[in-house]
């Protein structure tokens, strides 16, 4: 790669390889299930892992969940995700569910219910010696720390997103959202935008849109701090 032409691509690859090495994410692993929403983060994750699969000798499955919340937009995302995986020659798995109905039955919030259903689906596709990769990045990590502090958690509970938890790995944990979007742009990768990410109805979005930008103004390396 030319460092000038592909600055973000080089940065993402370097940071992903460092995370994989630092946390032994792919040692002896033959299959990786990638949680694939079709958003910029998961598009970047699937694409970079696909470029590394021969070096590390593993197969990939792209796993997408339609939560039954956003109607036509959700169908568009599922279709986009299927097409993206097919173009890369990656196996694709889809789960259609009704999160609102299931949340009412269990008494969970729709957000909690959606998360539980997603991870149950990912676990159903991976054996104990395989891995589930999610596209959490350093911005997500910063948001999580602030979210936990705001809720009044203990010091232990105020921690961020672990790079590895059981068979779950987060290869993008050192990468910023800006770098991820730059990677997608440099590699001409399309992605979809979930309209609920723009709504300030959710606490996490309030942190993302209002609080994080101010903290990055104070300290441009806030996500590392």
mmCIF file of C-alpha atoms in Angstrom:
data_model
loop_
_atom_site.group_PDB
_atom_site.id
_atom_site.type_symbol
_atom_site.label_atom_id
_atom_site.label_comp_id
_atom_site.label_asym_id
_atom_site.label_seq_id
_atom_site.Cartn_x
_atom_site.Cartn_y
_atom_site.Cartn_z
ATOM 1 C CA UNK A 1 0.000 0.000 0.000
ATOM 2 C CA UNK A 2 1.039 3.588 -0.614
ATOM 3 C CA UNK A 3 0.873 5.288 2.787
ATOM 4 C CA UNK A 4 -0.300 8.496 1.158
ATOM 5 C CA UNK A 5 -3.057 6.935 -0.920
ATOM 6 C CA UNK A 6 -4.217 4.469 1.730
ATOM 7 C CA UNK A 7 -3.508 6.107 5.066
ATOM 8 C CA UNK A 8 -6.638 4.734 6.780
ATOM 9 C CA UNK A 9 -6.284 1.275 5.250
ATOM 10 C CA UNK A 10 -2.734 0.983 6.560
ATOM 11 C CA UNK A 11 -3.767 2.313 9.998
ATOM 12 C CA UNK A 12 -6.694 -0.112 10.320
ATOM 13 C CA UNK A 13 -4.636 -3.112 9.210
ATOM 14 C CA UNK A 14 -1.809 -2.224 11.637
ATOM 15 C CA UNK A 15 -4.202 -1.704 14.571
ATOM 16 C CA UNK A 16 -6.227 -4.855 13.830
ATOM 17 C CA UNK A 17 -3.081 -6.996 13.618
ATOM 18 C CA UNK A 18 -1.855 -5.463 16.899
ATOM 19 C CA UNK A 19 -5.159 -6.260 18.665
ATOM 20 C CA UNK A 20 -5.113 -9.819 17.260
ATOM 21 C CA UNK A 21 -1.536 -10.284 18.517
ATOM 22 C CA UNK A 22 -1.963 -8.513 21.882
ATOM 23 C CA UNK A 23 -4.960 -10.659 22.837
ATOM 24 C CA UNK A 24 -4.233 -13.908 20.887
ATOM 25 C CA UNK A 25 -7.608 -13.483 19.172
ATOM 26 C CA UNK A 26 -7.150 -15.983 16.332
ATOM 27 C CA UNK A 27 -4.759 -18.574 17.715
ATOM 28 C CA UNK A 28 -5.769 -21.984 16.303
ATOM 29 C CA UNK A 29 -9.165 -20.629 15.213
ATOM 30 C CA UNK A 30 -10.777 -22.185 12.122
ATOM 31 C CA UNK A 31 -13.997 -20.168 11.910
ATOM 32 C CA UNK A 32 -15.022 -16.604 12.789
ATOM 33 C CA UNK A 33 -18.679 -15.548 12.985
ATOM 34 C CA UNK A 34 -18.833 -11.812 12.249
ATOM 35 C CA UNK A 35 -21.784 -9.865 13.663
ATOM 36 C CA UNK A 36 -22.690 -7.984 10.484
ATOM 37 C CA UNK A 37 -25.227 -5.138 10.564
ATOM 38 C CA UNK A 38 -24.127 -3.606 7.246
ATOM 39 C CA UNK A 39 -23.034 -0.391 9.013
ATOM 40 C CA UNK A 40 -19.574 1.139 8.489
ATOM 41 C CA UNK A 41 -17.995 -0.623 11.489
ATOM 42 C CA UNK A 42 -19.110 -4.139 10.565
ATOM 43 C CA UNK A 43 -18.379 -3.565 6.849
ATOM 44 C CA UNK A 44 -14.811 -2.582 7.777
ATOM 45 C CA UNK A 45 -14.480 -5.563 10.145
ATOM 46 C CA UNK A 46 -15.761 -8.139 7.657
ATOM 47 C CA UNK A 47 -13.643 -6.711 4.834
ATOM 48 C CA UNK A 48 -10.379 -6.582 6.820
ATOM 49 C CA UNK A 49 -10.893 -10.077 8.305
ATOM 50 C CA UNK A 50 -11.655 -11.412 4.833
ATOM 51 C CA UNK A 51 -8.330 -9.959 3.634
ATOM 52 C CA UNK A 52 -6.516 -11.724 6.519
ATOM 53 C CA UNK A 53 -8.296 -15.100 6.451
ATOM 54 C CA UNK A 54 -5.699 -16.843 4.270
ATOM 55 C CA UNK A 55 -2.814 -15.600 6.442
ATOM 56 C CA UNK A 56 -4.470 -16.977 9.587
ATOM 57 C CA UNK A 57 -6.282 -19.895 7.895
ATOM 58 C CA UNK A 58 -9.878 -19.404 9.061
ATOM 59 C CA UNK A 59 -13.315 -19.251 7.428
ATOM 60 C CA UNK A 60 -15.839 -16.437 7.909
ATOM 61 C CA UNK A 61 -19.608 -16.356 8.390
ATOM 62 C CA UNK A 62 -21.476 -13.038 8.192
ATOM 63 C CA UNK A 63 -24.385 -13.101 10.682
ATOM 64 C CA UNK A 64 -27.153 -10.492 10.364
ATOM 65 C CA UNK A 65 -30.201 -9.941 12.596
ATOM 66 C CA UNK A 66 -33.373 -8.176 11.430
ATOM 67 C CA UNK A 67 -34.904 -7.091 14.757
ATOM 68 C CA UNK A 68 -38.294 -6.373 13.161
ATOM 69 C CA UNK A 69 -38.209 -2.739 14.319
ATOM 70 C CA UNK A 70 -37.441 -0.537 11.308
ATOM 71 C CA UNK A 71 -39.704 -1.980 8.607
ATOM 72 C CA UNK A 72 -38.462 -1.368 5.052
ATOM 73 C CA UNK A 73 -35.158 0.071 6.274
ATOM 74 C CA UNK A 74 -34.393 -3.177 8.116
ATOM 75 C CA UNK A 75 -35.260 -5.220 5.011
ATOM 76 C CA UNK A 76 -32.928 -2.990 2.990
ATOM 77 C CA UNK A 77 -30.129 -3.593 5.522
ATOM 78 C CA UNK A 78 -30.646 -7.374 5.407
ATOM 79 C CA UNK A 79 -30.580 -7.359 1.596
ATOM 80 C CA UNK A 80 -27.475 -5.148 1.543
ATOM 81 C CA UNK A 81 -25.726 -7.462 4.041
ATOM 82 C CA UNK A 82 -26.551 -10.567 2.001
ATOM 83 C CA UNK A 83 -25.262 -8.951 -1.221
ATOM 84 C CA UNK A 84 -22.087 -7.688 0.461
ATOM 85 C CA UNK A 85 -21.249 -11.150 1.819
ATOM 86 C CA UNK A 86 -22.013 -12.824 -1.510
ATOM 87 C CA UNK A 87 -19.683 -10.424 -3.356
ATOM 88 C CA UNK A 88 -16.859 -11.330 -0.955
ATOM 89 C CA UNK A 89 -17.676 -15.047 -1.152
ATOM 90 C CA UNK A 90 -18.522 -15.114 2.554
ATOM 91 C CA UNK A 91 -21.217 -17.430 3.933
ATOM 92 C CA UNK A 92 -24.262 -15.437 5.111
ATOM 93 C CA UNK A 93 -26.755 -16.242 7.880
ATOM 94 C CA UNK A 94 -29.898 -14.210 8.603
ATOM 95 C CA UNK A 95 -32.211 -14.199 11.634
ATOM 96 C CA UNK A 96 -35.594 -12.463 11.402
ATOM 97 C CA UNK A 97 -37.193 -11.722 14.777
ATOM 98 C CA UNK A 98 -39.713 -9.428 16.488
ATOM 99 C CA UNK A 99 -37.843 -7.663 19.297
ATOM 100 C CA UNK A 100 -40.730 -5.459 20.413
ATOM 101 C CA UNK A 101 -43.018 -8.463 20.943
ATOM 102 C CA UNK A 102 -40.295 -10.532 22.641
ATOM 103 C CA UNK A 103 -39.312 -7.617 24.933
ATOM 104 C CA UNK A 104 -42.923 -7.311 26.120
ATOM 105 C CA UNK A 105 -42.968 -11.039 26.883
ATOM 106 C CA UNK A 106 -39.706 -10.966 28.887
ATOM 107 C CA UNK A 107 -40.034 -7.504 30.494
ATOM 108 C CA UNK A 108 -36.693 -6.402 29.019
ATOM 109 C CA UNK A 109 -36.141 -3.094 27.247
ATOM 110 C CA UNK A 110 -36.188 -3.433 23.454
ATOM 111 C CA UNK A 111 -32.449 -2.598 23.428
ATOM 112 C CA UNK A 112 -31.606 -5.304 25.999
ATOM 113 C CA UNK A 113 -33.790 -7.851 24.238
ATOM 114 C CA UNK A 114 -32.199 -7.088 20.858
ATOM 115 C CA UNK A 115 -28.720 -7.524 22.289
ATOM 116 C CA UNK A 116 -29.610 -10.857 23.926
ATOM 117 C CA UNK A 117 -31.210 -12.188 20.717
ATOM 118 C CA UNK A 118 -28.189 -11.099 18.644
ATOM 119 C CA UNK A 119 -25.671 -12.826 20.866
ATOM 120 C CA UNK A 120 -27.806 -15.981 21.199
ATOM 121 C CA UNK A 121 -27.859 -16.141 17.388
ATOM 122 C CA UNK A 122 -24.093 -15.609 17.098
ATOM 123 C CA UNK A 123 -23.417 -18.297 19.724
ATOM 124 C CA UNK A 124 -25.676 -20.726 17.851
ATOM 125 C CA UNK A 125 -23.334 -20.419 14.839
ATOM 126 C CA UNK A 126 -20.013 -20.852 16.684
ATOM 127 C CA UNK A 127 -18.525 -23.817 18.531
ATOM 128 C CA UNK A 128 -16.424 -23.383 21.678
ATOM 129 C CA UNK A 129 -13.165 -23.462 19.642
ATOM 130 C CA UNK A 130 -14.413 -20.857 17.136
ATOM 131 C CA UNK A 131 -14.813 -17.090 17.526
ATOM 132 C CA UNK A 132 -17.521 -14.423 17.337
ATOM 133 C CA UNK A 133 -16.175 -11.059 16.095
ATOM 134 C CA UNK A 134 -18.065 -7.854 16.818
ATOM 135 C CA UNK A 135 -17.174 -4.453 15.391
ATOM 136 C CA UNK A 136 -16.805 -2.461 18.620
ATOM 137 C CA UNK A 137 -14.213 0.295 18.227
ATOM 138 C CA UNK A 138 -12.388 2.743 20.519
ATOM 139 C CA UNK A 139 -15.238 5.299 20.290
ATOM 140 C CA UNK A 140 -17.719 2.625 21.414
ATOM 141 C CA UNK A 141 -15.372 1.847 24.279
ATOM 142 C CA UNK A 142 -15.288 5.514 25.377
ATOM 143 C CA UNK A 143 -19.105 5.730 25.115
ATOM 144 C CA UNK A 144 -19.466 2.609 27.255
ATOM 145 C CA UNK A 145 -17.200 3.958 30.000
ATOM 146 C CA UNK A 146 -19.171 7.252 30.107
ATOM 147 C CA UNK A 147 -22.499 5.400 29.984
ATOM 148 C CA UNK A 148 -21.477 3.193 32.930
ATOM 149 C CA UNK A 149 -20.208 6.166 34.964
ATOM 150 C CA UNK A 150 -23.424 8.121 34.251
ATOM 151 C CA UNK A 151 -25.486 5.199 35.535
ATOM 152 C CA UNK A 152 -23.537 5.264 38.793
ATOM 153 C CA UNK A 153 -21.659 1.998 38.437
ATOM 154 C CA UNK A 154 -18.739 0.926 40.650
ATOM 155 C CA UNK A 155 -15.127 1.340 39.510
ATOM 156 C CA UNK A 156 -15.187 -2.251 38.230
ATOM 157 C CA UNK A 157 -18.497 -1.673 36.435
ATOM 158 C CA UNK A 158 -17.170 1.577 34.972
ATOM 159 C CA UNK A 159 -14.759 -0.355 32.779
ATOM 160 C CA UNK A 160 -15.027 -0.381 29.019
ATOM 161 C CA UNK A 161 -15.572 -3.113 26.430
ATOM 162 C CA UNK A 162 -13.186 -6.065 26.884
ATOM 163 C CA UNK A 163 -11.189 -6.846 23.694
ATOM 164 C CA UNK A 164 -11.857 -10.562 24.364
ATOM 165 C CA UNK A 165 -14.664 -12.114 26.396
ATOM 166 C CA UNK A 166 -14.885 -15.886 26.170
ATOM 167 C CA UNK A 167 -15.093 -16.654 22.445
ATOM 168 C CA UNK A 168 -16.059 -13.045 21.568
ATOM 169 C CA UNK A 169 -13.296 -10.936 19.993
ATOM 170 C CA UNK A 170 -13.191 -7.225 19.068
ATOM 171 C CA UNK A 171 -10.447 -6.758 16.429
ATOM 172 C CA UNK A 172 -11.369 -3.061 15.858
ATOM 173 C CA UNK A 173 -11.028 -2.093 19.534
ATOM 174 C CA UNK A 174 -7.943 0.114 18.848
ATOM 175 C CA UNK A 175 -9.548 1.807 15.794
ATOM 176 C CA UNK A 176 -11.478 5.083 15.826
ATOM 177 C CA UNK A 177 -14.758 5.684 14.021
ATOM 178 C CA UNK A 178 -13.018 8.229 11.789
ATOM 179 C CA UNK A 179 -10.395 5.645 10.748
ATOM 180 C CA UNK A 180 -13.105 3.067 10.041
ATOM 181 C CA UNK A 181 -15.073 5.437 7.809
ATOM 182 C CA UNK A 182 -11.800 6.426 6.103
ATOM 183 C CA UNK A 183 -11.058 2.741 5.443
ATOM 184 C CA UNK A 184 -14.494 2.259 3.860
ATOM 185 C CA UNK A 185 -13.970 5.335 1.678
ATOM 186 C CA UNK A 186 -10.467 4.294 0.542
ATOM 187 C CA UNK A 187 -11.679 0.800 -0.350
ATOM 188 C CA UNK A 188 -14.892 2.029 -2.064
ATOM 189 C CA UNK A 189 -17.028 0.080 0.419
ATOM 190 C CA UNK A 190 -20.695 1.048 0.653
ATOM 191 C CA UNK A 191 -22.478 0.749 4.010
ATOM 192 C CA UNK A 192 -25.940 1.400 5.432
ATOM 193 C CA UNK A 193 -26.933 3.798 8.221
ATOM 194 C CA UNK A 194 -29.376 2.690 10.913
ATOM 195 C CA UNK A 195 -31.732 5.647 11.480
ATOM 196 C CA UNK A 196 -32.083 4.744 15.182
ATOM 197 C CA UNK A 197 -28.396 5.683 15.598
ATOM 198 C CA UNK A 198 -29.390 9.280 14.858
ATOM 199 C CA UNK A 199 -32.225 9.377 17.408
ATOM 200 C CA UNK A 200 -31.465 10.957 20.786
ATOM 201 C CA UNK A 201 -34.153 8.854 22.392
ATOM 202 C CA UNK A 202 -31.345 6.469 23.396
ATOM 203 C CA UNK A 203 -28.862 7.411 26.151
ATOM 204 C CA UNK A 204 -25.899 6.060 24.187
ATOM 205 C CA UNK A 205 -26.737 8.346 21.252
ATOM 206 C CA UNK A 206 -26.896 11.387 23.568
ATOM 207 C CA UNK A 207 -23.377 10.531 24.718
ATOM 208 C CA UNK A 208 -22.210 9.923 21.119
ATOM 209 C CA UNK A 209 -23.643 13.110 19.613
ATOM 210 C CA UNK A 210 -23.367 15.631 22.475
ATOM 211 C CA UNK A 211 -20.793 14.603 25.077
ATOM 212 C CA UNK A 212 -18.022 12.789 23.154
ATOM 213 C CA UNK A 213 -17.410 15.647 20.658
ATOM 214 C CA UNK A 214 -16.775 18.033 23.599
ATOM 215 C CA UNK A 215 -14.389 15.593 25.263
ATOM 216 C CA UNK A 216 -12.489 15.116 21.976
ATOM 217 C CA UNK A 217 -12.253 18.929 21.758
ATOM 218 C CA UNK A 218 -10.623 18.997 25.208
ATOM 219 C CA UNK A 219 -8.389 15.989 24.432
ATOM 220 C CA UNK A 220 -8.114 14.737 20.808
ATOM 221 C CA UNK A 221 -6.833 11.406 22.203
ATOM 222 C CA UNK A 222 -9.761 11.021 24.600
ATOM 223 C CA UNK A 223 -10.631 7.513 23.332
ATOM 224 C CA UNK A 224 -7.131 6.292 24.301
ATOM 225 C CA UNK A 225 -7.256 8.094 27.658
#
